[in-house]
mmCIF file of C-alpha atoms and ligand atoms in Angstrom:
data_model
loop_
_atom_site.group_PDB
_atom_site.id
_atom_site.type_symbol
_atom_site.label_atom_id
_atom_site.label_comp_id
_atom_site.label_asym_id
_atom_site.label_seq_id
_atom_site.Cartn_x
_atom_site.Cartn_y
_atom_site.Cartn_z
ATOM 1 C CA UNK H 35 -18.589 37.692 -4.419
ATOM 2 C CA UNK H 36 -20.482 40.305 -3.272
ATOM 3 C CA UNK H 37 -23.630 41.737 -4.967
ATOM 4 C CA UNK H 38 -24.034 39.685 -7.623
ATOM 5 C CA UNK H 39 -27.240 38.868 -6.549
ATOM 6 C CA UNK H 40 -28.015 42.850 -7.031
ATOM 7 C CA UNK H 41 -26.106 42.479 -10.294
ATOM 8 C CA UNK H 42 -28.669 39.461 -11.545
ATOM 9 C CA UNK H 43 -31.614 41.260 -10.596
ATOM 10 C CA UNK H 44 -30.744 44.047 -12.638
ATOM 11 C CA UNK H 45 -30.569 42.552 -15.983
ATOM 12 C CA UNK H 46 -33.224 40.286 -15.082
ATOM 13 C CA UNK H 47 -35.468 43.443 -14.921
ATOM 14 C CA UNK H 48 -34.037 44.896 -17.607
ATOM 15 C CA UNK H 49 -34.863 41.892 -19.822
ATOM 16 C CA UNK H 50 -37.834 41.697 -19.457
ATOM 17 C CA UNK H 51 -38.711 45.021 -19.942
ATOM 18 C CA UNK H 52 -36.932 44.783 -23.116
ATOM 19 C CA UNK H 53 -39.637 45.683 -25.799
ATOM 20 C CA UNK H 54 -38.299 45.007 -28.663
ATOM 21 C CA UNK H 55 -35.288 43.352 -30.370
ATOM 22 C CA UNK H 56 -32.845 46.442 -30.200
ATOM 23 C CA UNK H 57 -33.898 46.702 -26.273
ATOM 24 C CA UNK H 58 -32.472 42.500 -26.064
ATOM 25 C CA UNK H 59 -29.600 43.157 -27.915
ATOM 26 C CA UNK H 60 -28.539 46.253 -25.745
ATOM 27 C CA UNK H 61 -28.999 44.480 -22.677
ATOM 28 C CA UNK H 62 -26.852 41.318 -24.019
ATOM 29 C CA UNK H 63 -23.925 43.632 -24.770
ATOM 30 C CA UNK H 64 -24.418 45.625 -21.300
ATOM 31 C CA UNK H 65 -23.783 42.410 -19.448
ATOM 32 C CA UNK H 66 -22.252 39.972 -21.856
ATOM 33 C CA UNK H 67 -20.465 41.679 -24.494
ATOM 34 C CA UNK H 68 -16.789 42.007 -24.982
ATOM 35 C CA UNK H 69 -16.593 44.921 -22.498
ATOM 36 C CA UNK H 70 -20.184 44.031 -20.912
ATOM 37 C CA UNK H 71 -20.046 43.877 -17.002
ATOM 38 C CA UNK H 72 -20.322 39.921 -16.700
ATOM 39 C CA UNK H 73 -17.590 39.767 -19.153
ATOM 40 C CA UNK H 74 -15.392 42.396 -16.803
ATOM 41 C CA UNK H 75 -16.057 40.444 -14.013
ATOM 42 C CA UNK H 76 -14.936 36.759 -15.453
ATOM 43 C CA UNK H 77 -11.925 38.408 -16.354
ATOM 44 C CA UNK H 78 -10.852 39.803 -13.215
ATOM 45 C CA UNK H 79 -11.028 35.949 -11.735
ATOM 46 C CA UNK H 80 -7.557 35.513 -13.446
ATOM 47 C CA UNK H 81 -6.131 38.415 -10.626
ATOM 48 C CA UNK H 82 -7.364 36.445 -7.671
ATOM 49 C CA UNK H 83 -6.064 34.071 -5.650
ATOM 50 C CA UNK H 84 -7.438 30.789 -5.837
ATOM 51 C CA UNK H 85 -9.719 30.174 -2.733
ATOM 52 C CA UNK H 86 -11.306 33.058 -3.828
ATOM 53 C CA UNK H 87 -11.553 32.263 -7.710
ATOM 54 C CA UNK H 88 -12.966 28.809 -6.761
ATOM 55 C CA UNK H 89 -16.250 30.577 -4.959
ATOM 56 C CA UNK H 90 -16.664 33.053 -7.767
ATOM 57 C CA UNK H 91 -16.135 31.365 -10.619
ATOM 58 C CA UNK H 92 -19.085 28.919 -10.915
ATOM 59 C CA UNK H 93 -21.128 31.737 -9.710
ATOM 60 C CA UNK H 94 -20.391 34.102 -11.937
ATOM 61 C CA UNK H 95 -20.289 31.021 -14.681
ATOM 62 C CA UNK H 96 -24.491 30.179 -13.680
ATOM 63 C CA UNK H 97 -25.155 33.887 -13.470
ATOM 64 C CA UNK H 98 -23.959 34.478 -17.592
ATOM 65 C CA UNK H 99 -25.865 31.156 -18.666
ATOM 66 C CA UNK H 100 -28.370 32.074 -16.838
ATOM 67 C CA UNK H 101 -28.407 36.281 -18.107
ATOM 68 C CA UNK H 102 -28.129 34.349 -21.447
ATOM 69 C CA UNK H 103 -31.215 31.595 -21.201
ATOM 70 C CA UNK H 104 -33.093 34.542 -20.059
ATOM 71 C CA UNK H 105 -32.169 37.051 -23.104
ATOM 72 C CA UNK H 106 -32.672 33.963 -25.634
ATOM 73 C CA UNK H 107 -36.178 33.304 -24.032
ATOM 74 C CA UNK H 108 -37.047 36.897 -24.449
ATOM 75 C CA UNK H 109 -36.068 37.220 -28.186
ATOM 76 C CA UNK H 110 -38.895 34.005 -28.523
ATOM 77 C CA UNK H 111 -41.611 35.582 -26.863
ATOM 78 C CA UNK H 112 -41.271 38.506 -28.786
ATOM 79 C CA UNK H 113 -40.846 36.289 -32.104
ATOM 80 C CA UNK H 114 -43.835 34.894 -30.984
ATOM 81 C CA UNK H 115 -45.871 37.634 -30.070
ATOM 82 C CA UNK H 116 -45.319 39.588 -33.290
ATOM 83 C CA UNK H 117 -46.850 35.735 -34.987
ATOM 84 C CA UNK H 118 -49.598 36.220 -32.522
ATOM 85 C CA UNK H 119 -50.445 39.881 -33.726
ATOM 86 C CA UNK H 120 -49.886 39.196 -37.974
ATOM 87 C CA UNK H 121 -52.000 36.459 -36.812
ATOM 88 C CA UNK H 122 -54.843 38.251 -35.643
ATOM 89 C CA UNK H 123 -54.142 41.396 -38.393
ATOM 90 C CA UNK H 124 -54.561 39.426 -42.076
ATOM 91 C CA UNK H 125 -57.207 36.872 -40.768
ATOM 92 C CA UNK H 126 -59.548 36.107 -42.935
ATOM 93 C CA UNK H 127 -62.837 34.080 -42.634
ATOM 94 C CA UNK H 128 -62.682 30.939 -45.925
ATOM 95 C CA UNK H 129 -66.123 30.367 -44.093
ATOM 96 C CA UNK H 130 -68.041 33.565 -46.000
ATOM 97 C CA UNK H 131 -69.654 33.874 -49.021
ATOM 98 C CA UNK H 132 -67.998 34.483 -52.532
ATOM 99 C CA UNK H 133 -69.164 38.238 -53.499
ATOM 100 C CA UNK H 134 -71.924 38.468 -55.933
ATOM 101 C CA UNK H 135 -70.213 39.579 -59.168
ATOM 102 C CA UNK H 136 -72.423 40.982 -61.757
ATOM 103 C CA UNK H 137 -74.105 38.701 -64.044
ATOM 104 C CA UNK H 138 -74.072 38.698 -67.611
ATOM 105 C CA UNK H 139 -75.347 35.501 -69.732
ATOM 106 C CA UNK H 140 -74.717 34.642 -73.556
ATOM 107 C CA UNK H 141 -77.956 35.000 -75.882
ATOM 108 C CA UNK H 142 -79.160 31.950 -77.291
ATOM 109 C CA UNK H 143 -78.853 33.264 -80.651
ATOM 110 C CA UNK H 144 -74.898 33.436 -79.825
ATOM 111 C CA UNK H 145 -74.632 30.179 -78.190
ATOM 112 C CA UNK H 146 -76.528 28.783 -81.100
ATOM 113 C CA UNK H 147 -74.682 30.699 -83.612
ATOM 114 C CA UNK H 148 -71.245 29.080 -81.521
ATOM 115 C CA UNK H 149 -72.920 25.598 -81.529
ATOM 116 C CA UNK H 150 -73.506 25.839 -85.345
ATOM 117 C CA UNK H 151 -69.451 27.650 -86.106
ATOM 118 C CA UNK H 152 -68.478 24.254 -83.717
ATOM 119 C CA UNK H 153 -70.515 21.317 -86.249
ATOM 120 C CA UNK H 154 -69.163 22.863 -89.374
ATOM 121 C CA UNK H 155 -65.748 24.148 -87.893
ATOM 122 C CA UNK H 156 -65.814 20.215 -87.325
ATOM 123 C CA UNK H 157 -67.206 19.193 -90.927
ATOM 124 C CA UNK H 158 -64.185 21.124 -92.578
ATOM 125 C CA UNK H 159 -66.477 24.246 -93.019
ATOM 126 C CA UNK H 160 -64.016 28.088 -92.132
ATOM 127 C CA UNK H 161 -66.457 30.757 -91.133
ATOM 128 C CA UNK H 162 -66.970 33.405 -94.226
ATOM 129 C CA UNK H 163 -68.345 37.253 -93.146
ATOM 130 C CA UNK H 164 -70.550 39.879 -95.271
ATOM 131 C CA UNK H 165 -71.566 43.741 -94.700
ATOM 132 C CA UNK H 166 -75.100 43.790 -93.568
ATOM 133 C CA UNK H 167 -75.300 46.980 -95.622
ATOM 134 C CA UNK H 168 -75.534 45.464 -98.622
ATOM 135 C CA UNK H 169 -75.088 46.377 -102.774
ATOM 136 C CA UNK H 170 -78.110 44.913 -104.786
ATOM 137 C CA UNK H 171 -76.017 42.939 -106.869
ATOM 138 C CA UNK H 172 -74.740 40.880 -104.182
ATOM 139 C CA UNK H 173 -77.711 40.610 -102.296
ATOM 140 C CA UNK H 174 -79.878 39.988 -105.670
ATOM 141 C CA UNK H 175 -78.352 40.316 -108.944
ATOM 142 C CA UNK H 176 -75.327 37.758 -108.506
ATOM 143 C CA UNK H 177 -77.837 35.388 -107.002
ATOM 144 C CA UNK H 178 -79.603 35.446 -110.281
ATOM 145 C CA UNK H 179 -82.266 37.560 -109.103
ATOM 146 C CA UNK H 180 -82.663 40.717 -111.650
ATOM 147 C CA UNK H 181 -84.284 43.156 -110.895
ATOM 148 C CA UNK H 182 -87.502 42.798 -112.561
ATOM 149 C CA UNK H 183 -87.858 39.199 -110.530
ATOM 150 C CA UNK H 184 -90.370 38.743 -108.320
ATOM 151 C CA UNK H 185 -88.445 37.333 -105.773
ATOM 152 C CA UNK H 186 -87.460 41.034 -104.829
ATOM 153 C CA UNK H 187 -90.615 41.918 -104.007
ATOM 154 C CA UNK H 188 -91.175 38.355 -101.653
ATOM 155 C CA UNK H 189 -87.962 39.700 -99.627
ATOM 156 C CA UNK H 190 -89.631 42.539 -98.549
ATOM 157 C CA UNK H 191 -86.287 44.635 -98.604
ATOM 158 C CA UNK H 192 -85.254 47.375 -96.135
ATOM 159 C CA UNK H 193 -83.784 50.295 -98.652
ATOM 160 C CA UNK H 194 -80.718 52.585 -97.515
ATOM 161 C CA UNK H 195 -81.629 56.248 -98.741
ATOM 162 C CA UNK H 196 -79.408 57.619 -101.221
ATOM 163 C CA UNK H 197 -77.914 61.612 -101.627
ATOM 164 C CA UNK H 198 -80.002 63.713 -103.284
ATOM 165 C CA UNK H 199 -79.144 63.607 -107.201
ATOM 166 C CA UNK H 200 -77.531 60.123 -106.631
ATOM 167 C CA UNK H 201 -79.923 57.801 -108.918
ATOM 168 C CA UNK H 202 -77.398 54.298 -108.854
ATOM 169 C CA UNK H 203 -79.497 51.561 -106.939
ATOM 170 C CA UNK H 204 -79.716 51.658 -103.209
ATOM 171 C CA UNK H 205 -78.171 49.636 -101.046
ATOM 172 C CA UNK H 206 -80.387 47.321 -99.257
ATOM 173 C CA UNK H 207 -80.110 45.523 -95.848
ATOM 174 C CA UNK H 208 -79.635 42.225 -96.944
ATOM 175 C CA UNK H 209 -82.206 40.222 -96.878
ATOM 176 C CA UNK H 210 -80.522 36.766 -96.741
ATOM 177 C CA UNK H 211 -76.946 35.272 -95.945
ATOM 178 C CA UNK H 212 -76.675 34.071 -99.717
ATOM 179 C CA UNK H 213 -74.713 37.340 -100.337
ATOM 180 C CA UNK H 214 -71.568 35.996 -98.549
ATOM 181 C CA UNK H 215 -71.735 33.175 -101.357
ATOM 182 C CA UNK H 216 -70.780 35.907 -103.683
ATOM 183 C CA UNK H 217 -68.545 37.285 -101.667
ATOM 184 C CA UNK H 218 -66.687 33.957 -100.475
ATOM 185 C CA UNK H 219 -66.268 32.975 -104.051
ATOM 186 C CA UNK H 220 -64.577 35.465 -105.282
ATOM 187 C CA UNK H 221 -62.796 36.279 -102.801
ATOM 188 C CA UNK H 222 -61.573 32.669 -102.079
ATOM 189 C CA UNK H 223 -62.345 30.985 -105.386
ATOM 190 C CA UNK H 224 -62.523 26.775 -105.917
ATOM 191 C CA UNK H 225 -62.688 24.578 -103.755
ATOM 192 C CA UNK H 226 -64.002 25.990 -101.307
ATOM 193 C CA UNK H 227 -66.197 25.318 -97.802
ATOM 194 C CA UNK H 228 -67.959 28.140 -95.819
ATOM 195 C CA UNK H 229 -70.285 28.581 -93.421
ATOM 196 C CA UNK H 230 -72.244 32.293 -93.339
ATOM 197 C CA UNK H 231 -73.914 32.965 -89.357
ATOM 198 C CA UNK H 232 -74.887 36.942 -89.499
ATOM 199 C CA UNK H 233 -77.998 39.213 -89.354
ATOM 200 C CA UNK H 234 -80.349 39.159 -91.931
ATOM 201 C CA UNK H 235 -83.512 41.961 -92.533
ATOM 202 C CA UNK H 236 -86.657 41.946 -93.962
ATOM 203 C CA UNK H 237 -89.794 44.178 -92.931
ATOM 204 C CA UNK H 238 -92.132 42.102 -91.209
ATOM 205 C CA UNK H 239 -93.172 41.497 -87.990
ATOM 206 C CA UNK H 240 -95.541 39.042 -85.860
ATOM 207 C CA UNK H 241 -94.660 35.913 -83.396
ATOM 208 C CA UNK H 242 -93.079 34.504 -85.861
ATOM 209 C CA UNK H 243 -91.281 36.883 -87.709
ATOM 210 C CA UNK H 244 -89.153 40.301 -86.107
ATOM 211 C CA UNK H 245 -87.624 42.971 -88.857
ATOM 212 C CA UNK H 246 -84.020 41.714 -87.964
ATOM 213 C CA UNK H 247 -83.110 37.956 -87.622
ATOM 214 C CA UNK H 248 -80.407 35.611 -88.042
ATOM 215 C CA UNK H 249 -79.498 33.228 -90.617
ATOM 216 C CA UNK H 250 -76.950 30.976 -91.214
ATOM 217 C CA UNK H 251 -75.283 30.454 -94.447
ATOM 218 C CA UNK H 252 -73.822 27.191 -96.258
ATOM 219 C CA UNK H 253 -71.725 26.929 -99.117
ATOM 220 C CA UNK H 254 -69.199 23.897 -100.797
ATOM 221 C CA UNK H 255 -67.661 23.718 -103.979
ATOM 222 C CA UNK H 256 -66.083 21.442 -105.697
ATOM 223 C CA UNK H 257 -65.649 19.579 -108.763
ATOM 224 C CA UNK H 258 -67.603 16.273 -107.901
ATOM 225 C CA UNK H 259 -70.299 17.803 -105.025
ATOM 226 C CA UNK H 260 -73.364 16.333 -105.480
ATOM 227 C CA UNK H 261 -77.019 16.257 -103.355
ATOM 228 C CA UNK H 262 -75.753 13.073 -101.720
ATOM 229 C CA UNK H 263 -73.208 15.661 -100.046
ATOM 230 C CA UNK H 264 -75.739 17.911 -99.144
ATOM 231 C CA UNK H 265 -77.699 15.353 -97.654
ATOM 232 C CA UNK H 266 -75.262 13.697 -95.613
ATOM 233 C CA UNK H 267 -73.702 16.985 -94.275
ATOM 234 C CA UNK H 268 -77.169 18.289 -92.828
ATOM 235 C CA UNK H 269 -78.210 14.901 -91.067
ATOM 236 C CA UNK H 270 -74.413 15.290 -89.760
ATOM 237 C CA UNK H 271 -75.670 18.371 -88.209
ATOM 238 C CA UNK H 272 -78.548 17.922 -87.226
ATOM 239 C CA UNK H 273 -77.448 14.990 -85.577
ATOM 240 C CA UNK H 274 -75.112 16.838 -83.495
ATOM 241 C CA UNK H 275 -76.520 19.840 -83.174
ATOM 242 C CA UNK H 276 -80.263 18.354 -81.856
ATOM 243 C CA UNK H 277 -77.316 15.980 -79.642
ATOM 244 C CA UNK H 278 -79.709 12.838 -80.891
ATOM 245 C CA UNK H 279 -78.811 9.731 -82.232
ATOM 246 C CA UNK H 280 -80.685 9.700 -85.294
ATOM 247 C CA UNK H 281 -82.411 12.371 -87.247
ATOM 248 C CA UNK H 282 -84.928 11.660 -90.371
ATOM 249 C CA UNK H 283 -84.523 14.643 -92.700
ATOM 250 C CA UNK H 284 -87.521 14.898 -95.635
ATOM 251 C CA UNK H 285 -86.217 17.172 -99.078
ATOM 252 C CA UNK H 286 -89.146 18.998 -100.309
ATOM 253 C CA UNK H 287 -88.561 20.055 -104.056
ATOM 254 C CA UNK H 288 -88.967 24.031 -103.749
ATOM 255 C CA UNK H 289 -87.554 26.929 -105.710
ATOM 256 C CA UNK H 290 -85.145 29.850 -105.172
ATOM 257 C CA UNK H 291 -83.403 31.754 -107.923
ATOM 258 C CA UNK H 292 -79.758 30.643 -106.503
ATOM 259 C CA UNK H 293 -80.095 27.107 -106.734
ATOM 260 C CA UNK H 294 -81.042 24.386 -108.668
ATOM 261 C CA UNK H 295 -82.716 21.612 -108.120
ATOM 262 C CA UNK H 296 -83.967 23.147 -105.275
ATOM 263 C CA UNK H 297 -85.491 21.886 -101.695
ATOM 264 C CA UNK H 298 -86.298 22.862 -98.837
ATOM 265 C CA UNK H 299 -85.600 20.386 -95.718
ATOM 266 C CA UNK H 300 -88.272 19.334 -92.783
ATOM 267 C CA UNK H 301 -87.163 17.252 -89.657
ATOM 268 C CA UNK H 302 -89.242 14.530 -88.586
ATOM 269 C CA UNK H 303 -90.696 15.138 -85.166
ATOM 270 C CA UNK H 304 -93.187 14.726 -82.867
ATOM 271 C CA UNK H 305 -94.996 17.023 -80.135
ATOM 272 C CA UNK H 306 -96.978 14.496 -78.165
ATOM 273 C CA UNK H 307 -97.581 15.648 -74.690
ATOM 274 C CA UNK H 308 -97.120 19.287 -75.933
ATOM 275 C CA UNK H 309 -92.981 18.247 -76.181
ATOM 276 C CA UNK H 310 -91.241 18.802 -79.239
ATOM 277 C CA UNK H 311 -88.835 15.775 -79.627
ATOM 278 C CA UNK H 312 -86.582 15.598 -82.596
ATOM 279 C CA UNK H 313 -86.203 12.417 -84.840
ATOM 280 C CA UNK H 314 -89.029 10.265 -83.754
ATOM 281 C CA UNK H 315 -92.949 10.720 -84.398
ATOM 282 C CA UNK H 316 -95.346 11.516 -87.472
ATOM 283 C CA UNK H 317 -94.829 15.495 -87.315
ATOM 284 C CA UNK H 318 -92.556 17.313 -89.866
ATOM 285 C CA UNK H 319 -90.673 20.788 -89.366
ATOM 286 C CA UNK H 320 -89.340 22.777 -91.878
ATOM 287 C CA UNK H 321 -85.841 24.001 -91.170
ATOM 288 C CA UNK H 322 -84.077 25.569 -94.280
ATOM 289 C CA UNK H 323 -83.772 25.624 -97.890
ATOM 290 C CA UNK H 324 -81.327 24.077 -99.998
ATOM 291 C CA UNK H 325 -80.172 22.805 -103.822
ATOM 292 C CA UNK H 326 -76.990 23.143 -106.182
ATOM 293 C CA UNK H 327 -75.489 26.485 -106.787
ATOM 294 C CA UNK H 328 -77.156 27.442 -109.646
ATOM 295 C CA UNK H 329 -74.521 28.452 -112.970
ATOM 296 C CA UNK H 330 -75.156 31.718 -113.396
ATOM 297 C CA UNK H 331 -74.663 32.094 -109.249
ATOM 298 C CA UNK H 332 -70.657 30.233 -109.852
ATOM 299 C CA UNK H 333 -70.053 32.269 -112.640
ATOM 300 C CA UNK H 334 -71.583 35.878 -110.731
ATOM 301 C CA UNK H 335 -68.778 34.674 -108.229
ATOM 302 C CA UNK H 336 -65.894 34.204 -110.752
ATOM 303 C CA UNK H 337 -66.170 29.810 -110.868
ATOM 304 C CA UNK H 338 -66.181 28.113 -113.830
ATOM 305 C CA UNK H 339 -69.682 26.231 -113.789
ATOM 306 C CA UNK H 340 -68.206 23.677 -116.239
ATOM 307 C CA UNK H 341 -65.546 22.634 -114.080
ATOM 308 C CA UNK H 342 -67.019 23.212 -110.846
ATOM 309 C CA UNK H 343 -70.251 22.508 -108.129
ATOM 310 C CA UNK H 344 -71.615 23.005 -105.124
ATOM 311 C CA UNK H 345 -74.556 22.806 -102.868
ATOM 312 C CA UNK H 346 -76.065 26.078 -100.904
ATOM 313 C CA UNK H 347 -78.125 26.020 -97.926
ATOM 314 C CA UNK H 348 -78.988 28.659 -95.691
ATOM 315 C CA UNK H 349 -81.220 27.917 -92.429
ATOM 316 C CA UNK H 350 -82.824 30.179 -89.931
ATOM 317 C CA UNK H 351 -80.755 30.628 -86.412
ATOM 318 C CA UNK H 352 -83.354 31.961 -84.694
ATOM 319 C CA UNK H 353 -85.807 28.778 -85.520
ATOM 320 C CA UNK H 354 -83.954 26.460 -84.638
ATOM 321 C CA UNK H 355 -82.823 28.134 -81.331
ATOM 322 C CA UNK H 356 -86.854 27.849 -80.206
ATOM 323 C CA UNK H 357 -86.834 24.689 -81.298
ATOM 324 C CA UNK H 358 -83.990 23.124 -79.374
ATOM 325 C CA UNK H 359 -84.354 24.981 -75.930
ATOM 326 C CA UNK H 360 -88.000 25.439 -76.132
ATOM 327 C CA UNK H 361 -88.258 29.322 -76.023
ATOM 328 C CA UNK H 362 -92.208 30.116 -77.249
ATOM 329 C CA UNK H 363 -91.742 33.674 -78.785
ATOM 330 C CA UNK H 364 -89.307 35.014 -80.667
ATOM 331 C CA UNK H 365 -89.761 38.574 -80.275
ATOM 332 C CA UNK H 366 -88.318 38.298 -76.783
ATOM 333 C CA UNK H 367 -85.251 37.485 -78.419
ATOM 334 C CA UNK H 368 -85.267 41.115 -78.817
ATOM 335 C CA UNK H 369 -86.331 42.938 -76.227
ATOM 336 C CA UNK H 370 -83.454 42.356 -73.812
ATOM 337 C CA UNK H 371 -85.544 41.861 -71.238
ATOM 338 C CA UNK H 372 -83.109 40.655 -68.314
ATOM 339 C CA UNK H 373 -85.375 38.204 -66.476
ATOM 340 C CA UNK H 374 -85.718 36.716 -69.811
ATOM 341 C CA UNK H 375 -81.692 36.731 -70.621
ATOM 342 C CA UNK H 376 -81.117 35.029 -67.092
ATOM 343 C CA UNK H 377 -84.087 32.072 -67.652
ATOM 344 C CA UNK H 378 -83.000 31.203 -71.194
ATOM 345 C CA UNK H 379 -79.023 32.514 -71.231
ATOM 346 C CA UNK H 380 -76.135 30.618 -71.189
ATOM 347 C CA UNK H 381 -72.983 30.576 -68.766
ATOM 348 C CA UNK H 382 -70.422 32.910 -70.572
ATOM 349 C CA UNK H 383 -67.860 30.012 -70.134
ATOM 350 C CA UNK H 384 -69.952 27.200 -71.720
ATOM 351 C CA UNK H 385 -68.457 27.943 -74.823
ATOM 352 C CA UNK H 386 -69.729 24.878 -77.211
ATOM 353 C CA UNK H 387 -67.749 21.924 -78.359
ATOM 354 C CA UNK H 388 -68.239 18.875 -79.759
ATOM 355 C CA UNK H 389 -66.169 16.817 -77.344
ATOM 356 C CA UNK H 390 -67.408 18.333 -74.031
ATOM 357 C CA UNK H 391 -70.883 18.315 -75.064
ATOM 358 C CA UNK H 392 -72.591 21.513 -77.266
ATOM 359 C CA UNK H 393 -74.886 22.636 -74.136
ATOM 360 C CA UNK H 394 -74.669 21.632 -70.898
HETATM 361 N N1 LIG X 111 -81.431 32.490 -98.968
HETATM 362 C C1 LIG X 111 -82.586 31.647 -98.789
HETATM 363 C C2 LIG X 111 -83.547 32.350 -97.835
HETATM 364 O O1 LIG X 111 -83.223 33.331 -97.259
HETATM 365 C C3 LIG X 111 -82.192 30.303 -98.189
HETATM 366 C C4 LIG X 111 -81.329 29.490 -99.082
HETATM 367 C C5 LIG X 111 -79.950 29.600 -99.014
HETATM 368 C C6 LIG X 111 -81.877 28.606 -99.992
HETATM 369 C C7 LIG X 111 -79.137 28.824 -99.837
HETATM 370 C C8 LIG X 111 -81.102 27.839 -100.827
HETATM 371 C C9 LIG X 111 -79.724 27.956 -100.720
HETATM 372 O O2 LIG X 111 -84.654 31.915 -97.664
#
């Protein structure tokens, strides 16, 4: 039959000029749809006689698979082509450099306050809070400290100014944690088991002491607590909290108005080589003060002292934070000084736990 070859050549072309897949599918139907002119063609074989149908049949049979092959091996190119150019558009190097996020750290005062909320969380202790605007009856009178003590004048209290023509006491910043004993007893009454962390004030200020610092507070009551408990709970502690094996605690007999007996607590240790290490050597450190709530301090705080007893300690945050990660001064605790944040910060994730290890 007579220009098919001309036929072929034009949907060839027009193939592969097809851009797109609208382009292939208009050329399919052009020569191979219902009323495309391939499909014409076939159908006029039936009208002709049969020397003639036996020529053009096979030919126009190769020239349809053949228009078809070709539009099928278009649509892949083009499949592949548009792979080629998403490809090329949303690459992305894995190869480069996370971006520098900026950097915050945790204080060691917070990671030590954490470490500290982790030993006692673990010891049965809940976590007890107080104002650090404070009335003088917690922060003195309920602690069996009147006001014509002495001991008010050791605290060396920071006063909050009253209104003009307002003559009732001033509130102080308190001076100590022991307030939150107070507070946690009557707000929680017998038995009970708290631990205090929070600022404390007093005006002073050297290497060794800053206006605001940190204390932590203890605090259990019950009707058969004795020093033994007391004991045993702080070398717990320490224990875990200096992550050593053994700890040698030493209970100086001492005196505050809130307890009684009273003592305050040194850990042996030694600083050969200039290095402080914790439970070995000749050296002793004094880390907090302790005894037995005193009577008048259970009854201030609504406990019957005949039916009930506990043991108080309260220990400085700040101290012991030098201590364990070797930081020399404390007033750069304070001064937010960023080079000093990143040497001796934590990782904000770190948070402390006594199964993965309290610092890392
Ligand atoms: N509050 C005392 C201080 O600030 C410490 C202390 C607390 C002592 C509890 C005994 C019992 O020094």
């Amino acid at each position: 039959m007579d220009g098919l070859e001309a036929v072929r050549a034009r949907y060839l072309d027009a193939i592969a000029a097809a851009a797109d897949e609208d382009a292939i599918e208009a050329v399919r139907v052009a020569a191979l749809g219902r009323k495309g002119e391939i499909s014409l063609k076939m159908r006029e074989l039936g009208a002709m006689d049969p020397e003639a149908r036996k020529a053009a049949g096979p030919a126009l049979n190769a020239l349809k698979d053949e228009i078809d092959a070709a539009l099928r091996a278009r649509r892949a190119a083009l499949a592949d082509a548009a792979l080629e150019a998403r490809l090329a558009a949303e690459w992305l190097d894995v190869t480069l450099p996370g971006r520098p996020r900026p950097q915050g750290s945790i204080h060691p005062v917070s990671q030590v306050t954490e470490e500290l909320v982790a030993i006692f969380a673990d010891l049965g202790f809940a976590v007890a809070e107080g104002p650090q605007v404070e009335s003088d009856w917690f922060n003195f009178d309920a602690l069996n400290i009147p006001p014509e003590h002495p001991a008010r004048q050791e605290h060396d209290t920071f006063f909050m100014a009253r209104a003009a023509g307002d003559d009732r006491p001033p509130h102080v910043l308190r001076t100590h944690t022991s307030p939150v004993q107070i507070r946690a007893m009557l707000a929680q009454g017998a038995p009970l088991r708290v631990i205090a962390p929070g600022r404390v004030y007093r005006m002073d200020m050297d290497q060794t002491h800053t206006p605001m610092f940190h204390q932590v507070e203890g605090l259990a009551i019950d009707r058969d607590i004795s020093m033994a408990h007391l004991k045993w709970v702080l070398e717990e502690a320490c224990r875990a909290f200096f992550e050593v094996d053994r700890v040698d605690l030493r209970f100086r007999a001492s005196h505050f108005p809130f307890t009684e007996p009273s003592a305050e607590v040194d850990i042996r240790c030694s600083w050969a080589g200039g290095q402080l290490r914790i439970g070995e050597g000749d050296g002793w450190l004094e880390i907090l003060g302790s005894g037995m709530v005193h009577p008048k301090v259970l009854a201030a705080g609504g406990i019957d002292p005949e039916a009930w007893q506990g043991f108080a300690f309260g220990l400085g945050i700040d101290r012991i934070a030098m201590l364990k990660y070797g930081i020399p001064d404390l007033r750069a605790f304070f001064e937010s000084d960023l080079r000093w944040l990143r040497h001796y910060g934590f990782a904000a994730l770190d948070v402390p736990g006594l199964a993965g290890g309290l610092s890392r």
